[in-house]
XYZ file of N, CA and C in Angstrom:
768
model
N 17.130 -0.286 3.765
C 17.467 0.686 2.721
C 17.676 2.064 3.332
N 18.693 2.735 2.898
C 19.038 4.039 3.456
C 17.985 5.086 3.142
N 17.436 5.053 1.948
C 16.512 6.106 1.520
C 15.059 5.637 1.514
N 14.687 4.782 2.473
C 13.328 4.246 2.521
C 12.727 4.386 3.916
N 11.465 4.798 3.949
C 10.699 4.842 5.193
C 9.486 3.931 5.048
N 9.240 3.103 6.056
C 8.086 2.211 6.075
C 6.965 2.869 6.873
N 5.787 2.963 6.272
C 4.616 3.519 6.953
C 3.680 2.377 7.340
N 3.343 2.302 8.611
C 2.401 1.287 9.101
C 1.179 2.000 9.660
N 0.070 2.023 8.905
C -1.138 2.684 9.398
C -1.974 1.747 10.268
N -2.398 2.235 11.407
C -3.250 1.477 12.317
C -4.456 2.355 12.647
N -5.641 1.890 12.358
C -6.825 2.709 12.618
C -6.919 3.046 14.099
N -6.825 2.040 14.931
C -6.873 2.250 16.384
C -6.079 1.147 17.065
N -5.005 1.537 17.748
C -4.147 0.547 18.387
C -4.814 -0.082 19.603
N -4.709 -1.415 19.698
C -5.093 -2.180 20.873
C -4.027 -3.248 21.089
N -3.817 -3.637 22.328
C -2.760 -4.604 22.637
C -2.990 -5.960 21.970
N -4.226 -6.221 21.542
C -4.544 -7.499 20.902
C -3.819 -7.698 19.572
N -3.312 -6.603 18.977
C -2.618 -6.720 17.686
C -1.098 -6.751 17.847
N -0.620 -6.809 19.077
C 0.828 -6.736 19.330
C 1.617 -7.806 18.583
N 1.113 -9.032 18.578
C 1.844 -10.123 17.928
C 1.967 -9.885 16.426
N 0.867 -9.478 15.791
C 0.897 -9.193 14.355
C 1.790 -8.000 14.060
N 1.674 -6.975 14.874
C 2.455 -5.758 14.662
C 3.945 -6.027 14.829
N 4.287 -6.848 15.797
C 5.691 -7.202 15.998
C 6.240 -7.926 14.770
N 5.466 -8.878 14.247
C 5.909 -9.627 13.066
C 6.141 -8.691 11.877
N 5.255 -7.742 11.688
C 5.392 -6.789 10.582
C 6.640 -5.938 10.744
N 6.814 -5.368 11.920
C 7.964 -4.496 12.178
C 9.268 -5.282 12.073
N 9.266 -6.521 12.544
C 10.475 -7.348 12.500
C 10.919 -7.636 11.073
N 10.011 -7.522 10.105
C 10.370 -7.792 8.710
C 11.023 -6.596 8.026
N 11.147 -5.468 8.741
C 11.733 -4.270 8.103
C 12.551 -3.441 9.083
N 13.264 -4.096 9.976
C 13.983 -3.415 11.050
C 15.124 -2.530 10.564
N 15.640 -2.785 9.368
C 16.774 -1.995 8.864
C 16.334 -0.664 8.259
N 15.052 -0.378 8.280
C 14.524 0.838 7.673
C 13.910 1.767 8.722
N 13.784 3.028 8.360
C 13.025 3.943 9.208
C 11.565 3.532 9.171
N 10.868 3.677 10.290
C 9.477 3.248 10.386
C 8.630 4.365 10.980
N 7.471 4.586 10.369
C 6.472 5.488 10.943
C 5.239 4.657 11.266
N 4.894 4.590 12.528
C 3.670 3.925 12.977
C 2.656 5.022 13.267
N 1.518 4.978 12.582
C 0.573 6.085 12.693
C -0.847 5.584 12.906
N -1.580 6.269 13.758
C -2.965 5.912 14.023
C -3.375 6.310 15.430
N -4.584 6.006 15.780
C -5.096 6.344 17.104
C -4.420 5.483 18.175
N -3.877 6.143 19.199
C -3.287 5.496 20.371
C -2.034 4.683 20.086
N -1.380 4.900 18.934
C -0.181 4.098 18.636
C 0.985 4.447 19.553
N 0.891 5.568 20.258
C 1.942 5.936 21.203
C 2.006 4.962 22.383
N 0.972 4.140 22.531
C 0.930 3.168 23.627
C 1.667 1.869 23.279
N 2.011 1.707 22.002
C 2.668 0.461 21.589
C 4.153 0.483 21.936
N 4.656 -0.656 22.406
C 6.080 -0.807 22.700
C 6.615 -2.041 21.989
N 7.609 -1.842 21.142
C 8.243 -2.968 20.461
C 9.236 -3.611 21.414
N 9.017 -4.894 21.687
C 9.904 -5.630 22.584
C 10.690 -6.634 21.762
N 11.958 -6.344 21.481
C 12.739 -7.203 20.577
C 12.975 -8.601 21.138
N 12.861 -9.584 20.265
C 13.249 -10.946 20.599
C 14.756 -11.078 20.466
N 15.290 -12.211 20.844
C 16.734 -12.430 20.738
C 17.186 -12.237 19.294
N 18.217 -11.443 19.117
C 18.775 -11.213 17.789
C 18.126 -10.077 17.022
N 17.070 -9.480 17.563
C 16.397 -8.368 16.895
C 16.905 -7.036 17.433
N 17.062 -6.073 16.533
C 17.483 -4.751 16.938
C 16.265 -3.892 17.285
N 16.511 -2.807 17.964
C 15.454 -1.838 18.248
C 15.223 -1.012 16.992
N 13.995 -0.916 16.497
C 13.760 -0.177 15.253
C 13.877 1.331 15.440
N 14.261 2.000 14.358
C 14.209 3.463 14.333
C 12.780 3.816 13.950
N 11.958 4.111 14.964
C 10.523 4.236 14.719
C 9.947 5.500 15.350
N 9.170 6.219 14.552
C 8.404 7.362 15.032
C 6.956 6.920 15.172
N 6.352 7.176 16.309
C 4.959 6.815 16.539
C 4.120 8.091 16.550
N 3.274 8.226 15.528
C 2.484 9.439 15.351
C 1.042 9.158 15.737
N 0.587 9.803 16.779
C -0.780 9.617 17.257
C -1.739 10.475 16.437
N -2.711 9.830 15.824
C -3.721 10.547 15.044
C -4.915 10.832 15.959
N -5.031 12.086 16.374
C -6.113 12.481 17.276
C -7.309 13.063 16.533
N -7.257 13.059 15.205
C -8.344 13.654 14.437
C -9.533 12.711 14.353
N -10.648 13.210 13.829
C -11.828 12.378 13.639
C -11.667 11.451 12.441
N -10.744 11.791 11.554
C -10.513 10.994 10.360
C -9.435 9.948 10.638
N -9.864 8.711 10.834
C -8.934 7.615 11.121
C -8.778 6.677 9.933
N -9.173 7.130 8.758
C -9.138 6.274 7.578
C -7.706 5.910 7.200
N -7.578 4.788 6.541
C -6.285 4.332 6.016
C -5.648 5.416 5.151
N -6.440 5.984 4.232
C -5.918 6.976 3.298
C -5.363 8.202 4.027
N -6.102 8.669 5.029
C -5.669 9.850 5.773
C -4.382 9.563 6.537
N -4.316 8.390 7.157
C -3.103 8.029 7.887
C -1.894 7.965 6.963
N -2.063 7.361 5.785
C -0.953 7.265 4.833
C -0.530 8.653 4.365
N -1.484 9.476 3.963
C -1.168 10.824 3.476
C -0.469 11.654 4.552
N -0.971 11.548 5.751
C -0.398 12.292 6.875
C 1.040 11.854 7.138
N 1.285 10.553 7.066
C 2.628 10.028 7.315
C 3.597 10.407 6.206
N 3.140 10.345 4.948
C 4.017 10.683 3.822
C 4.553 12.108 3.956
N 3.733 13.020 4.450
C 4.174 14.398 4.639
C 5.330 14.494 5.630
N 5.508 13.482 6.447
C 6.573 13.487 7.458
C 7.771 12.633 7.059
N 7.681 11.989 5.898
C 8.782 11.160 5.409
C 9.947 12.046 4.973
N 11.146 11.706 5.406
C 12.337 12.492 5.071
C 13.247 11.764 4.088
N 12.831 10.603 3.630
C 13.617 9.827 2.676
C 13.035 9.963 1.273
N 13.781 9.510 0.275
C 13.346 9.621 -1.112
C 12.182 8.686 -1.408
N 12.151 7.527 -0.753
C 11.133 6.515 -1.023
C 10.358 6.183 0.245
N 9.157 5.667 0.051
C 8.377 5.148 1.172
C 7.640 3.887 0.716
N 7.214 3.110 1.689
C 6.424 1.914 1.430
C 5.372 1.798 2.526
N 4.199 1.265 2.183
C 3.130 1.096 3.172
C 2.999 -0.388 3.514
N 3.071 -0.684 4.805
C 2.991 -2.047 5.313
C 1.732 -2.193 6.158
N 0.851 -3.111 5.790
C -0.305 -3.403 6.628
C 0.172 -4.203 7.834
N -0.347 -3.889 9.012
C 0.242 -4.453 10.228
C 0.024 -5.958 10.389
N -0.861 -6.546 9.568
C -1.014 -8.004 9.634
C -0.296 -8.703 8.481
N 0.495 -7.962 7.719
C 1.309 -8.516 6.633
C 2.781 -8.421 7.013
N 3.648 -8.903 6.108
C 5.075 -8.689 6.314
C 5.837 -8.823 4.999
N 7.053 -8.265 4.975
C 7.919 -8.298 3.800
C 8.702 -9.605 3.747
N 9.087 -10.013 2.534
C 10.001 -11.147 2.404
C 11.406 -10.673 2.762
N 12.280 -11.618 3.044
C 13.642 -11.244 3.466
C 14.544 -10.850 2.300
N 14.020 -10.900 1.067
C 14.834 -10.503 -0.092
C 14.322 -9.225 -0.754
N 13.191 -8.704 -0.267
C 12.538 -7.611 -0.982
C 13.397 -6.355 -1.079
N 13.922 -5.898 0.020
C 14.644 -4.618 0.002
C 15.945 -4.704 -0.788
N 16.612 -5.853 -0.748
C 17.827 -6.025 -1.561
C 17.491 -5.945 -3.045
N 16.369 -6.557 -3.428
C 15.966 -6.500 -4.838
C 15.575 -5.089 -5.257
N 14.884 -4.374 -4.385
C 14.516 -2.990 -4.705
C 15.771 -2.148 -4.902
N 16.736 -2.306 -4.031
C 17.981 -1.542 -4.157
C 18.676 -1.807 -5.485
N 18.686 -3.077 -5.905
C 19.321 -3.432 -7.173
C 18.607 -2.770 -8.347
N 17.280 -2.802 -8.335
C 16.537 -2.217 -9.447
C 16.626 -0.702 -9.451
N 16.669 -0.098 -8.284
C 16.850 1.361 -8.223
C 18.222 1.738 -8.772
N 19.227 0.944 -8.428
C 20.593 1.222 -8.879
C 20.697 1.203 -10.398
N 19.960 0.291 -11.028
C 20.038 0.160 -12.484
C 18.847 0.780 -13.197
N 18.077 1.599 -12.457
C 16.905 2.235 -13.046
C 17.331 3.367 -13.977
N 17.138 3.145 -15.261
C 17.437 4.198 -16.231
C 16.158 4.744 -16.855
N 14.998 4.255 -16.358
C 13.715 4.629 -16.949
C 12.873 5.499 -16.017
N 13.490 6.013 -14.970
C 12.786 6.909 -14.055
C 11.508 6.282 -13.505
N 11.649 5.117 -12.901
C 10.500 4.417 -12.341
C 10.037 5.113 -11.059
N 8.728 5.334 -10.963
C 8.145 6.025 -9.818
C 7.741 5.071 -8.709
N 7.481 3.816 -9.079
C 7.068 2.855 -8.066
C 7.458 1.443 -8.440
N 7.973 0.699 -7.460
C 8.343 -0.698 -7.641
C 7.385 -1.558 -6.822
N 6.637 -2.430 -7.490
C 5.687 -3.308 -6.813
C 6.268 -4.711 -6.704
N 5.962 -5.420 -5.628
C 6.459 -6.803 -5.477
C 5.479 -7.813 -6.053
N 5.962 -8.995 -6.338
C 5.046 -10.118 -6.450
C 4.597 -10.438 -5.024
N 3.312 -10.627 -4.846
C 2.749 -10.788 -3.508
C 2.086 -12.151 -3.345
N 2.467 -12.870 -2.299
C 1.769 -14.097 -1.953
C 0.553 -13.736 -1.104
N -0.620 -14.187 -1.546
C -1.850 -13.950 -0.795
C -2.100 -15.175 0.069
N -2.227 -14.955 1.373
C -2.284 -16.052 2.335
C -3.596 -16.027 3.111
N -4.238 -17.182 3.228
C -5.429 -17.313 4.063
C -5.003 -17.226 5.528
N -5.546 -16.246 6.246
C -5.096 -15.983 7.611
C -5.366 -17.164 8.547
N -6.558 -17.729 8.477
C -6.931 -18.806 9.393
C -6.174 -20.102 9.116
N -6.000 -20.433 7.829
C -5.345 -21.686 7.466
C -3.834 -21.531 7.282
N -3.382 -20.269 7.175
C -1.970 -19.981 6.916
C -1.479 -20.715 5.669
N -2.312 -20.671 4.624
C -1.990 -21.310 3.352
C -2.019 -20.282 2.227
N -1.077 -20.415 1.299
C -1.053 -19.537 0.134
C -2.230 -19.887 -0.772
N -3.035 -18.874 -1.114
C -4.206 -19.115 -1.961
C -4.096 -18.425 -3.318
N -3.026 -17.685 -3.537
C -2.870 -17.028 -4.832
C -1.761 -15.996 -4.810
N -1.678 -15.268 -5.902
C -0.640 -14.255 -6.049
C -1.241 -12.973 -6.624
N -0.637 -11.865 -6.274
C -1.013 -10.574 -6.846
C 0.166 -9.994 -7.608
N -0.152 -9.230 -8.621
C 0.810 -8.488 -9.462
C 1.538 -9.358 -10.479
N 1.277 -10.658 -10.482
C 2.002 -11.530 -11.410
C 1.562 -11.343 -12.853
N 0.323 -10.858 -13.068
C -0.190 -10.721 -14.440
C 0.598 -9.712 -15.252
N 1.238 -8.756 -14.577
C 2.005 -7.730 -15.291
C 3.173 -8.357 -16.041
N 3.561 -9.577 -15.652
C 4.647 -10.271 -16.334
C 4.145 -11.239 -17.405
N 2.842 -11.224 -17.671
C 2.307 -12.001 -18.793
C 2.582 -11.243 -20.087
N 2.992 -11.946 -21.114
C 3.405 -11.289 -22.362
C 2.283 -10.501 -23.017
N 1.042 -10.856 -22.729
C -0.085 -10.190 -23.369
C -0.696 -9.077 -22.525
N -0.137 -8.818 -21.333
C -0.791 -7.875 -20.422
C -0.627 -6.427 -20.858
N 0.593 -6.004 -21.091
C 0.858 -4.597 -21.400
C 1.868 -4.493 -22.538
N 2.085 -3.286 -22.978
C 2.988 -3.059 -24.103
C 4.437 -3.395 -23.761
N 4.807 -3.196 -22.494
C 6.185 -3.439 -22.070
C 6.178 -4.396 -20.878
N 6.858 -5.500 -21.008
C 6.835 -6.548 -19.996
C 7.297 -6.017 -18.639
N 6.492 -6.275 -17.620
C 6.846 -5.871 -16.271
C 6.346 -4.499 -15.863
N 5.855 -3.738 -16.831
C 5.387 -2.376 -16.557
C 3.877 -2.267 -16.743
N 3.243 -1.486 -15.873
C 1.840 -1.147 -16.070
C 1.718 -0.207 -17.260
N 0.585 -0.262 -17.946
C 0.218 0.835 -18.835
C -1.245 1.169 -18.566
N -1.646 2.355 -18.939
C -2.954 2.866 -18.542
C -4.103 2.040 -19.084
N -3.995 1.609 -20.310
C -5.087 0.868 -20.923
C -5.328 -0.469 -20.216
N -4.263 -1.207 -19.987
C -4.423 -2.523 -19.358
C -4.785 -2.404 -17.879
N -4.265 -1.387 -17.204
C -4.505 -1.244 -15.768
C -5.967 -0.974 -15.450
N -6.680 -0.333 -16.364
C -8.076 0.007 -16.105
C -8.962 -1.229 -15.981
N -8.524 -2.321 -16.551
C -9.319 -3.553 -16.509
C -8.737 -4.604 -15.567
N -7.769 -4.194 -14.754
C -7.086 -5.149 -13.889
C -7.171 -4.699 -12.434
N -7.906 -5.428 -11.624
C -8.071 -5.061 -10.218
C -7.276 -5.956 -9.267
N -6.713 -7.036 -9.769
C -6.025 -7.985 -8.902
C -4.560 -7.612 -8.694
N -4.347 -6.398 -8.189
C -2.987 -6.019 -7.838
C -2.968 -5.573 -6.378
N -1.786 -5.579 -5.816
C -1.633 -5.197 -4.410
C -0.498 -4.186 -4.301
N -0.812 -3.030 -3.751
C 0.195 -1.973 -3.629
C 0.888 -1.975 -2.273
N 0.352 -2.721 -1.316
C 1.039 -2.822 -0.025
C 2.409 -3.452 -0.260
N 3.414 -2.873 0.368
C 4.773 -3.362 0.177
C 5.502 -2.712 -0.975
N 4.759 -2.034 -1.860
C 5.400 -1.350 -2.981
C 6.257 -0.187 -2.478
N 7.277 0.145 -3.236
C 8.177 1.247 -2.890
C 7.939 2.382 -3.880
N 7.485 3.518 -3.357
C 7.126 4.667 -4.190
C 8.053 5.847 -3.933
N 8.245 6.665 -4.957
C 8.966 7.926 -4.781
C 8.053 8.919 -4.073
N 8.516 9.432 -2.967
C 7.699 10.346 -2.161
C 7.296 11.595 -2.941
N 8.235 12.214 -3.635
C 7.941 13.467 -4.337
C 6.906 13.270 -5.435
N 6.962 12.144 -6.131
C 5.961 11.860 -7.167
C 4.585 11.679 -6.544
N 4.538 10.952 -5.446
C 3.272 10.677 -4.751
C 2.596 11.982 -4.337
N 3.374 12.894 -3.787
C 2.835 14.181 -3.348
C 2.446 15.047 -4.538
N 3.281 15.047 -5.572
C 3.058 15.921 -6.726
C 1.763 15.623 -7.462
N 1.354 14.354 -7.478
C 0.130 14.039 -8.228
C -1.101 13.906 -7.326
N -0.958 14.319 -6.042
C -2.146 14.461 -5.224
C -2.360 13.455 -4.115
N -1.423 12.494 -3.945
C -1.536 11.483 -2.880
C -2.811 10.650 -3.036
N -3.211 9.938 -1.987
C -4.441 9.149 -2.044
C -5.644 10.069 -1.850
N -6.697 9.816 -2.589
C -7.910 10.614 -2.447
C -8.730 10.067 -1.276
N -8.823 10.874 -0.242
C -9.415 10.410 1.004
C -10.923 10.241 0.933
N -11.561 10.859 -0.048
C -13.011 10.711 -0.175
C -13.397 9.375 -0.791
N -12.442 8.715 -1.432
C -12.747 7.442 -2.082
C -12.790 6.341 -1.035
N -13.970 5.810 -0.822
C -14.185 4.823 0.226
C -13.601 3.469 -0.140
N -13.439 3.220 -1.436
C -12.952 1.934 -1.925
C -12.058 2.174 -3.145
N -11.205 1.245 -3.463
C -10.291 1.249 -4.623
C -9.502 2.548 -4.779
N -9.112 3.141 -3.656
C -8.333 4.379 -3.708
C -6.946 4.139 -4.294
N -6.368 2.949 -4.053
C -5.077 2.640 -4.667
C -5.225 2.397 -6.170
N -6.323 1.789 -6.568
C -6.593 1.586 -7.989
C -6.658 2.935 -8.702
N -7.372 3.887 -8.108
C -7.462 5.222 -8.696
C -6.098 5.888 -8.729
N -5.309 5.698 -7.664
C -3.976 6.303 -7.646
C -3.095 5.724 -8.743
N -3.144 4.413 -8.952
C -2.355 3.779 -10.012
C -2.733 4.370 -11.374
N -4.018 4.493 -11.637
C -4.468 5.065 -12.909
C -4.003 6.519 -13.040
N -4.125 7.270 -11.970
C -3.713 8.688 -11.999
C -2.208 8.801 -12.208
N -1.469 7.923 -11.565
C -0.019 7.920 -11.708
C 0.389 7.656 -13.161
N -0.245 6.674 -13.775
C 0.053 6.351 -15.171
C -0.375 7.476 -16.105
N -1.511 8.100 -15.803
C -1.981 9.246 -16.590
C -0.975 10.396 -16.537
N -0.283 10.507 -15.404
C 0.720 11.561 -15.230
C 2.107 11.107 -15.688
N 2.129 9.997 -16.451
C 3.365 9.479 -17.052
C 4.406 9.030 -16.028
N 3.927 8.531 -14.905
C 4.815 7.928 -13.914
C 4.900 6.428 -14.194
N 6.105 5.912 -14.256
C 6.290 4.509 -14.608
C 6.246 3.626 -13.357
N 5.510 2.507 -13.472
C 5.352 1.561 -12.374
C 5.801 0.192 -12.844
N 6.683 -0.419 -12.071
C 7.314 -1.674 -12.473
C 7.115 -2.731 -11.398
N 6.832 -3.960 -11.811
C 6.713 -5.086 -10.880
C 8.011 -5.895 -10.907
N 8.695 -5.920 -9.775
C 9.914 -6.723 -9.656
C 9.508 -8.193 -9.582
N 10.034 -9.044 -10.449
C 9.573 -10.441 -10.523
C 10.142 -11.344 -9.426
N 9.973 -10.907 -8.190
C 10.408 -11.683 -7.022
C 9.353 -11.532 -5.928
N 9.155 -12.585 -5.139
C 8.234 -12.488 -4.017
C 8.796 -11.488 -3.012
N 8.041 -10.441 -2.775
C 8.524 -9.404 -1.862
C 7.613 -9.143 -0.684
N 6.411 -9.741 -0.704
C 5.428 -9.348 0.306
C 4.444 -10.486 0.529
N 3.996 -10.618 1.781
C 2.993 -11.617 2.139
C 1.755 -10.901 2.669
N 0.655 -11.064 1.949
C -0.580 -10.354 2.278
C -1.621 -11.346 2.785
N -2.113 -11.118 3.996
C -3.052 -12.040 4.635
C -4.490 -11.558 4.468
N -5.366 -12.470 4.125
C -6.781 -12.153 3.940
C -7.638 -13.059 4.817
N -8.840 -12.586 5.108
C -9.777 -13.393 5.878
C -9.712 -13.187 7.374
N -8.806 -12.320 7.848
C -8.745 -12.055 9.289
C -9.897 -11.149 9.692
N -10.546 -11.469 10.779
C -11.637 -10.647 11.279
C -11.154 -9.221 11.531
N -11.920 -8.249 11.068
C -11.662 -6.818 11.272
C -10.526 -6.258 10.413
N -9.967 -7.064 9.490
C -8.969 -6.494 8.588
C -9.671 -5.563 7.600
N -8.895 -4.753 6.900
C -9.460 -3.724 6.038
C -10.386 -4.300 4.983
N -9.961 -5.353 4.303
C -10.772 -5.927 3.229
C -12.059 -6.542 3.771
N -11.985 -7.185 4.945
C -13.179 -7.779 5.547
C -14.159 -6.699 5.986
N -13.639 -5.593 6.471
C -14.506 -4.479 6.872
C -15.254 -3.916 5.677
N -14.533 -3.723 4.569
C -15.185 -3.221 3.360
C -16.238 -4.198 2.852
N -15.947 -5.489 2.931
C -16.887 -6.502 2.451
C -18.200 -6.455 3.228
N -18.114 -6.114 4.517
C -19.305 -6.032 5.346
C -20.069 -4.732 5.112
N -19.340 -3.648 4.876
C -19.948 -2.317 4.824
C -20.406 -1.892 3.440
N -19.819 -2.465 2.388
C -20.070 -1.980 1.034
C -20.770 -3.045 0.203
N -21.894 -2.685 -0.361
C -22.647 -3.609 -1.205
C -21.951 -3.773 -2.551
N -22.338 -4.811 -3.290
C -21.767 -5.027 -4.619
C -22.070 -3.856 -5.543
N -23.272 -3.315 -5.415
C -23.659 -2.167 -6.229
C -22.778 -0.961 -5.939
N -22.523 -0.702 -4.654
C -21.682 0.434 -4.302
C -20.236 0.203 -4.738
N -19.746 -1.022 -4.582
C -18.375 -1.331 -4.999
C -18.177 -1.065 -6.481
N -19.144 -1.456 -7.296
C -19.082 -1.199 -8.736
C -19.079 0.292 -9.023
N -19.826 1.040 -8.218
C -19.872 2.502 -8.398
C -18.506 3.127 -8.138
N -17.824 2.681 -7.076
C -16.503 3.226 -6.766
C -15.480 2.865 -7.844
N -15.567 1.660 -8.358
C -14.650 1.256 -9.428
C -14.864 2.113 -10.666
N -16.117 2.320 -11.011
C -16.445 3.165 -12.163
C -15.986 4.598 -11.929
N -16.152 5.082 -10.691
C -15.726 6.447 -10.370
C -14.212 6.594 -10.508
N -13.479 5.585 -10.064
C -12.016 5.639 -10.159
C -11.560 5.826 -11.599
N -12.289 5.209 -12.526
C -11.934 5.309 -13.946
C -12.270 6.670 -14.537
N -13.002 7.478 -13.791
C -13.331 8.833 -14.222
C -12.499 9.885 -13.506
N -12.171 9.612 -12.252
C -11.522 10.622 -11.430
C -10.009 10.668 -11.567
N -9.396 9.656 -12.192
C -7.935 9.660 -12.275
C -7.394 10.786 -13.145
N -8.253 11.420 -13.916
C -7.819 12.560 -14.735
C -7.526 13.787 -13.869
N -8.007 13.786 -12.639
C -7.902 14.952 -11.768
C -6.965 14.668 -10.607
N -5.972 15.538 -10.420
C -5.057 15.387 -9.291
C -5.764 15.663 -7.968
N -6.661 16.630 -7.978
C -7.335 17.043 -6.750
C -8.518 16.136 -6.441
N -8.681 15.842 -5.180
C -9.825 15.052 -4.716
C -11.090 15.893 -4.864
N -12.023 15.413 -5.678
C -13.254 16.177 -5.924
C -14.394 15.750 -4.995
N -14.071 14.887 -4.029
C -14.992 14.546 -2.934
C -16.341 14.051 -3.420
N -16.329 13.097 -4.323
C -17.559 12.475 -4.793
C -18.133 11.567 -3.698
N -19.451 11.537 -3.602
C -20.115 10.769 -2.550
C -21.111 9.802 -3.174
N -21.095 8.566 -2.701
C -22.033 7.560 -3.217
C -23.430 7.792 -2.665
N -24.421 7.608 -3.505
C -25.815 7.720 -3.106
C -26.579 6.522 -3.632
N -27.518 6.007 -2.834
C -28.337 4.876 -3.241
C -29.345 5.268 -4.319
N -29.591 6.562 -4.452
C -30.593 7.039 -5.416
C -30.114 6.889 -6.833
């Protein structure tokens, strides 16, 4: 896509992720790419037969804050296109996703701020599809308008995936980007805040993204190890309170 930049956040680059990173980048070679994180300047994309060299900027994050949210926010500020998408380095896009996004953007008369894909959730070890994300938005009873999020229904729905979604950069910045203090469900809070600010979010009814779960050291597995059920519930509850505010109010969880 001409007006799309792909952001790939990496907490800390190591050569052990080269195979996964190559697969991710190979799924979006026709787009501008920003690879951001600690030591990402050491990565070299080596094209296989038939693959082009990507147009890629590698931004080394030398700060103490290596969080996913900070990397995404930092990269968005450097995006020069109208739209951006975030790709997890162990996931990849379907080969029809960008064509479908272009079609929906072309016929968008409702000022949609974000296009989400139907996502296949894949068990990393078994390489088997175990479910889908974002499909509920196409259930007739989910929201007032088929295919679109609304604020009331979204507050009770956590089984969505924003990776691979295509967002308008200016809207993302205008409503405050991701809140970096939120240790968990930061995308959930952003979705609620976006809807509160009357930004329309639409799920394109086509498989556009493959999301892998269960890999050692992946983001979701790290959170599962570090965050108790009690704390996770606290962050979810906080998200439902903080979406009214564009500014990050830096709330901190306490066991007390």
